[in-house]
Amino acid sequence: MHPELTDNIARRNRTNGRFRYLVIAGSVITVVPIFLIVGNLAIKGYRQINLAFFTKPAPDTFQAMMAAASGEIIPGGIANGLTGSLLMVLLASFIAIPLGLMTGIFVYENGTRRYARFIRSLTEILQGVPSIILGIIAYLWVVKNITRGYSALAGSVSLAIMMLPLIIRSTEETMRMIPIAIREAAFALGTPYYKMIYKILIPVSFSGLATGVLLALSRILGETAPLMLTALGSPAVSFDVTRPVSAVPLLIWDFYNDPNMVSLVWSASLFLMFFVLSMNLLARSVASKHKYI
Amino acid sequence: MNNTPQSENVLEIRDLFIAYEPGRYAVKDVSAHVRRNSITAIMGPSGCGKSTLLRAMNRMHELYPNIETKGDILLDGQSIFSMSVIELRRKVGMVFQRPNPFPNMTIYENVVAGFSLNDIRLKKSQRDDIVENALRNVALWDEVKESLYRKGTFLSGGQQQRLCVARAIAFNPEVLLLDEPTSALDPIATSKIEDLLGELKKKYTLVLVTHNMSQAARISDDSMFMYLGELVESGHTNTLFTTPKDPRTEAYLTGKFG
Ligand SMILES: Nc1ncnc2c1ncn2[C@@H]1O[C@H](COP(=O)(O)OP(=O)(O)O)[C@@H](O)[C@H]1O
Ligand SMILES: [Mg+2]
């Protein structure tokens, strides 16, 4: 071989080697903080996690202070936040999932029409709107005009608006992967249009749709800012959608602001993180299980 | 259903023009007929309008929103454009170029998909009969009877295509349209499908698009030769292959183009 060529190969190998180390170093730098966060939360938070943590509402300052002073674990838990989150997430899903799926399918089916293109760009814009602004919007719509006061409904609306663009986009992208031949096969059997959608398109793309929904859910579970302007928070467990409710992230914020409850910050965060993580894992397993396309 | 004796021609195509874009005809002034219980092959070079003509026969071409159609197609004397598409497509089934079983359905469900997708309720025993019959008719029963509840997409390409034929004939249509059904298959699977078509014509009327001349010669009774959207020549396959009237047909048959 020509000497210059061998030289060249040796140099390339060196560059390759260096680049590999760079990539490995980069991935370590990203992974380490994740483990630090989880480890930190686990060490500081595990002590508070017991049955009462899930069944009792948040303690008041005085109880917490007494417990902290005598070195006991703080009584009470996050039941009010848990129920509030559940209520609002359910309600938000109730609004956003059907609306998002229908809009996503509409945009996909009418991809080239002006109105559909307009909706698609609107969706992209909506995805970039800071969540606090969605809170302000829900405040203006719902708090001011409908429930006339802070309410779970207002919180749900702000969360639903956050979910919408995520679901619409994932729906459209999932539908796009279905081969045209599958639709044609359905039409050739005399299937009416709407049945083709709900008996073929939706089942065939089920895993993609479900993944989109689960990722949207895991996204809103940790949202705090819009809830401050809408759901406000409540010390008691409540299922009244027209009244203020708490939420897990709102509680974390409350705990943080009370020097006597700091240890609850870690426990609640640990729980929230764990929950969102399981949601993501669930999304993955669903995505691989019902995959047809 | 009328009880008048059925005429020999199942389909009558009359002065048919089809354009995807205004003024640009993919099918130009085509008149032809399709005889009952025969195989009619539509041949011609790629892009000459074979698929468009075939898809018009069960109005699948209307899936393109801007399509323009003039002329008429009669099924048993009745204009297909005056029927509901749903009724029409039950009478005129279709098999596509690439096997396309529904990926979310089992083999069993695929065969009866035409019923379930149209909310036609059947007893379990009726469904079982339809599935077994259709699969026997496509010579697939023995191969899949142990795995009816597996997904259809696990089958080989040739088996999938036979499953798609079974799905189309489960409705017991009058006409079966096939758009290059073997072009994605290997020679062995192809010859199985060809044998199958020979059997199926005893019960159904088949219209087959093919760019494979020897396939047309092997299995068809009648042939149509299309060129640039026009129907150049049609008639008995034997006559058309041995004594073509139009020089363009002759050129095609001798491999001058296409
Ligand atoms: N969806 C479509 N939009 C516009 N033109 C089309 C479309 N499909 C087919 N055509 C045109 O119509 C003509 C006939 O196409 P086709 O019927 O598919 O031919 P073949 O099946 O003989 O290859 C071609 O010129 C093709 O470019
Ligand atoms: Mg074609």
PDB file of N, CA, C and O in Angstrom, chain A residues 242-273:
ATOM      1  N   THR A 242     -65.765  22.735  41.151  1.00  0.00           N
ATOM      2  CA  THR A 242     -65.943  24.182  41.113  1.00  0.00           C
ATOM      3  C   THR A 242     -65.171  24.867  42.241  1.00  0.00           C
ATOM      4  O   THR A 242     -65.249  26.076  42.402  1.00  0.00           O
ATOM      5  N   ARG A 243     -64.441  24.089  43.051  1.00  0.00           N
ATOM      6  CA  ARG A 243     -63.721  24.657  44.191  1.00  0.00           C
ATOM      7  C   ARG A 243     -62.217  24.444  44.003  1.00  0.00           C
ATOM      8  O   ARG A 243     -61.804  23.588  43.242  1.00  0.00           O
ATOM      9  N   PRO A 244     -61.429  25.227  44.706  1.00  0.00           N
ATOM     10  CA  PRO A 244     -59.977  25.019  44.616  1.00  0.00           C
ATOM     11  C   PRO A 244     -59.603  23.609  45.070  1.00  0.00           C
ATOM     12  O   PRO A 244     -60.254  23.043  45.949  1.00  0.00           O
ATOM     13  N   VAL A 245     -58.592  23.047  44.443  1.00  0.00           N
ATOM     14  CA  VAL A 245     -58.026  21.771  44.905  1.00  0.00           C
ATOM     15  C   VAL A 245     -56.515  21.902  44.898  1.00  0.00           C
ATOM     16  O   VAL A 245     -55.953  22.812  44.287  1.00  0.00           O
ATOM     17  N   SER A 246     -55.898  20.961  45.571  1.00  0.00           N
ATOM     18  CA  SER A 246     -54.440  20.930  45.558  1.00  0.00           C
ATOM     19  C   SER A 246     -53.971  19.986  44.453  1.00  0.00           C
ATOM     20  O   SER A 246     -54.790  19.398  43.728  1.00  0.00           O
ATOM     21  N   ALA A 247     -52.664  19.885  44.315  1.00  0.00           N
ATOM     22  CA  ALA A 247     -52.066  18.956  43.351  1.00  0.00           C
ATOM     23  C   ALA A 247     -50.680  18.639  43.875  1.00  0.00           C
ATOM     24  O   ALA A 247     -50.122  19.432  44.641  1.00  0.00           O
ATOM     25  N   VAL A 248     -50.131  17.506  43.487  1.00  0.00           N
ATOM     26  CA  VAL A 248     -48.829  17.117  44.049  1.00  0.00           C
ATOM     27  C   VAL A 248     -47.763  18.198  43.815  1.00  0.00           C
ATOM     28  O   VAL A 248     -47.092  18.603  44.758  1.00  0.00           O
ATOM     29  N   PRO A 249     -47.619  18.703  42.600  1.00  0.00           N
ATOM     30  CA  PRO A 249     -46.591  19.739  42.437  1.00  0.00           C
ATOM     31  C   PRO A 249     -46.892  21.010  43.231  1.00  0.00           C
ATOM     32  O   PRO A 249     -45.956  21.667  43.707  1.00  0.00           O
ATOM     33  N   LEU A 250     -48.178  21.340  43.390  1.00  0.00           N
ATOM     34  CA  LEU A 250     -48.517  22.517  44.210  1.00  0.00           C
ATOM     35  C   LEU A 250     -48.095  22.288  45.660  1.00  0.00           C
ATOM     36  O   LEU A 250     -47.601  23.208  46.327  1.00  0.00           O
ATOM     37  N   LEU A 251     -48.300  21.063  46.132  1.00  0.00           N
ATOM     38  CA  LEU A 251     -47.907  20.745  47.509  1.00  0.00           C
ATOM     39  C   LEU A 251     -46.401  20.878  47.679  1.00  0.00           C
ATOM     40  O   LEU A 251     -45.920  21.387  48.695  1.00  0.00           O
ATOM     41  N   ILE A 252     -45.661  20.425  46.679  1.00  0.00           N
ATOM     42  CA  ILE A 252     -44.199  20.521  46.778  1.00  0.00           C
ATOM     43  C   ILE A 252     -43.803  21.975  46.964  1.00  0.00           C
ATOM     44  O   ILE A 252     -42.955  22.312  47.792  1.00  0.00           O
ATOM     45  N   TRP A 253     -44.464  22.827  46.218  1.00  0.00           N
ATOM     46  CA  TRP A 253     -44.189  24.258  46.329  1.00  0.00           C
ATOM     47  C   TRP A 253     -44.553  24.762  47.726  1.00  0.00           C
ATOM     48  O   TRP A 253     -43.790  25.503  48.346  1.00  0.00           O
ATOM     49  N   ASP A 254     -45.700  24.332  48.251  1.00  0.00           N
ATOM     50  CA  ASP A 254     -46.114  24.732  49.601  1.00  0.00           C
ATOM     51  C   ASP A 254     -45.101  24.258  50.642  1.00  0.00           C
ATOM     52  O   ASP A 254     -44.699  25.014  51.525  1.00  0.00           O
ATOM     53  N   PHE A 255     -44.716  22.979  50.527  1.00  0.00           N
ATOM     54  CA  PHE A 255     -43.756  22.418  51.481  1.00  0.00           C
ATOM     55  C   PHE A 255     -42.449  23.207  51.451  1.00  0.00           C
ATOM     56  O   PHE A 255     -41.852  23.515  52.466  1.00  0.00           O
ATOM     57  N   TYR A 256     -42.065  23.551  50.245  1.00  0.00           N
ATOM     58  CA  TYR A 256     -40.798  24.269  50.081  1.00  0.00           C
ATOM     59  C   TYR A 256     -40.854  25.605  50.810  1.00  0.00           C
ATOM     60  O   TYR A 256     -39.871  26.065  51.386  1.00  0.00           O
ATOM     61  N   ASN A 257     -42.020  26.227  50.802  1.00  0.00           N
ATOM     62  CA  ASN A 257     -42.153  27.555  51.395  1.00  0.00           C
ATOM     63  C   ASN A 257     -42.358  27.520  52.899  1.00  0.00           C
ATOM     64  O   ASN A 257     -42.506  28.565  53.524  1.00  0.00           O
ATOM     65  N   ASP A 258     -42.417  26.323  53.468  1.00  0.00           N
ATOM     66  CA  ASP A 258     -42.594  26.241  54.913  1.00  0.00           C
ATOM     67  C   ASP A 258     -41.370  25.562  55.516  1.00  0.00           C
ATOM     68  O   ASP A 258     -41.157  24.362  55.311  1.00  0.00           O
ATOM     69  N   PRO A 259     -40.560  26.307  56.263  1.00  0.00           N
ATOM     70  CA  PRO A 259     -39.288  25.748  56.748  1.00  0.00           C
ATOM     71  C   PRO A 259     -39.482  24.478  57.578  1.00  0.00           C
ATOM     72  O   PRO A 259     -38.570  23.663  57.666  1.00  0.00           O
ATOM     73  N   ASN A 260     -40.663  24.278  58.133  1.00  0.00           N
ATOM     74  CA  ASN A 260     -40.865  23.095  58.959  1.00  0.00           C
ATOM     75  C   ASN A 260     -41.172  21.840  58.155  1.00  0.00           C
ATOM     76  O   ASN A 260     -41.204  20.748  58.694  1.00  0.00           O
ATOM     77  N   MET A 261     -41.444  22.011  56.899  1.00  0.00           N
ATOM     78  CA  MET A 261     -41.904  20.852  56.119  1.00  0.00           C
ATOM     79  C   MET A 261     -40.917  20.421  55.044  1.00  0.00           C
ATOM     80  O   MET A 261     -41.268  19.637  54.160  1.00  0.00           O
ATOM     81  N   VAL A 262     -39.689  20.908  55.148  1.00  0.00           N
ATOM     82  CA  VAL A 262     -38.747  20.645  54.059  1.00  0.00           C
ATOM     83  C   VAL A 262     -38.633  19.163  53.725  1.00  0.00           C
ATOM     84  O   VAL A 262     -38.558  18.787  52.561  1.00  0.00           O
ATOM     85  N   SER A 263     -38.664  18.328  54.747  1.00  0.00           N
ATOM     86  CA  SER A 263     -38.442  16.908  54.446  1.00  0.00           C
ATOM     87  C   SER A 263     -39.563  16.354  53.573  1.00  0.00           C
ATOM     88  O   SER A 263     -39.354  15.400  52.822  1.00  0.00           O
ATOM     89  N   LEU A 264     -40.750  16.964  53.665  1.00  0.00           N
ATOM     90  CA  LEU A 264     -41.838  16.504  52.793  1.00  0.00           C
ATOM     91  C   LEU A 264     -41.583  16.851  51.328  1.00  0.00           C
ATOM     92  O   LEU A 264     -42.105  16.199  50.431  1.00  0.00           O
ATOM     93  N   VAL A 265     -40.798  17.904  51.100  1.00  0.00           N
ATOM     94  CA  VAL A 265     -40.470  18.265  49.721  1.00  0.00           C
ATOM     95  C   VAL A 265     -39.829  17.073  49.033  1.00  0.00           C
ATOM     96  O   VAL A 265     -40.195  16.696  47.923  1.00  0.00           O
ATOM     97  N   TRP A 266     -38.898  16.435  49.756  1.00  0.00           N
ATOM     98  CA  TRP A 266     -38.158  15.330  49.149  1.00  0.00           C
ATOM     99  C   TRP A 266     -39.073  14.136  48.900  1.00  0.00           C
ATOM    100  O   TRP A 266     -39.019  13.526  47.839  1.00  0.00           O
ATOM    101  N   SER A 267     -39.894  13.846  49.878  1.00  0.00           N
ATOM    102  CA  SER A 267     -40.778  12.681  49.727  1.00  0.00           C
ATOM    103  C   SER A 267     -41.745  12.879  48.563  1.00  0.00           C
ATOM    104  O   SER A 267     -41.926  11.991  47.728  1.00  0.00           O
ATOM    105  N   ALA A 268     -42.374  14.074  48.537  1.00  0.00           N
ATOM    106  CA  ALA A 268     -43.355  14.324  47.487  1.00  0.00           C
ATOM    107  C   ALA A 268     -42.688  14.327  46.121  1.00  0.00           C
ATOM    108  O   ALA A 268     -43.233  13.806  45.140  1.00  0.00           O
ATOM    109  N   SER A 269     -41.480  14.888  46.056  1.00  0.00           N
ATOM    110  CA  SER A 269     -40.770  14.913  44.779  1.00  0.00           C
ATOM    111  C   SER A 269     -40.402  13.507  44.344  1.00  0.00           C
ATOM    112  O   SER A 269     -40.508  13.159  43.160  1.00  0.00           O
ATOM    113  N   LEU A 270     -39.938  12.723  45.320  1.00  0.00           N
ATOM    114  CA  LEU A 270     -39.577  11.337  45.018  1.00  0.00           C
ATOM    115  C   LEU A 270     -40.770  10.613  44.417  1.00  0.00           C
ATOM    116  O   LEU A 270     -40.679   9.939  43.395  1.00  0.00           O
ATOM    117  N   PHE A 271     -41.923  10.806  45.077  1.00  0.00           N
ATOM    118  CA  PHE A 271     -43.127  10.145  44.595  1.00  0.00           C
ATOM    119  C   PHE A 271     -43.484  10.604  43.182  1.00  0.00           C
ATOM    120  O   PHE A 271     -43.753   9.801  42.295  1.00  0.00           O
ATOM    121  N   LEU A 272     -43.471  11.912  42.978  1.00  0.00           N
ATOM    122  CA  LEU A 272     -43.874  12.462  41.679  1.00  0.00           C
ATOM    123  C   LEU A 272     -42.946  11.951  40.572  1.00  0.00           C
ATOM    124  O   LEU A 272     -43.392  11.525  39.496  1.00  0.00           O
ATOM    125  N   MET A 273     -41.680  11.983  40.869  1.00  0.00           N
ATOM    126  CA  MET A 273     -40.688  11.519  39.897  1.00  0.00           C
ATOM    127  C   MET A 273     -40.926  10.046  39.555  1.00  0.00           C
ATOM    128  O   MET A 273     -40.900   9.648  38.381  1.00  0.00           O
TER     129      MET A 273
END
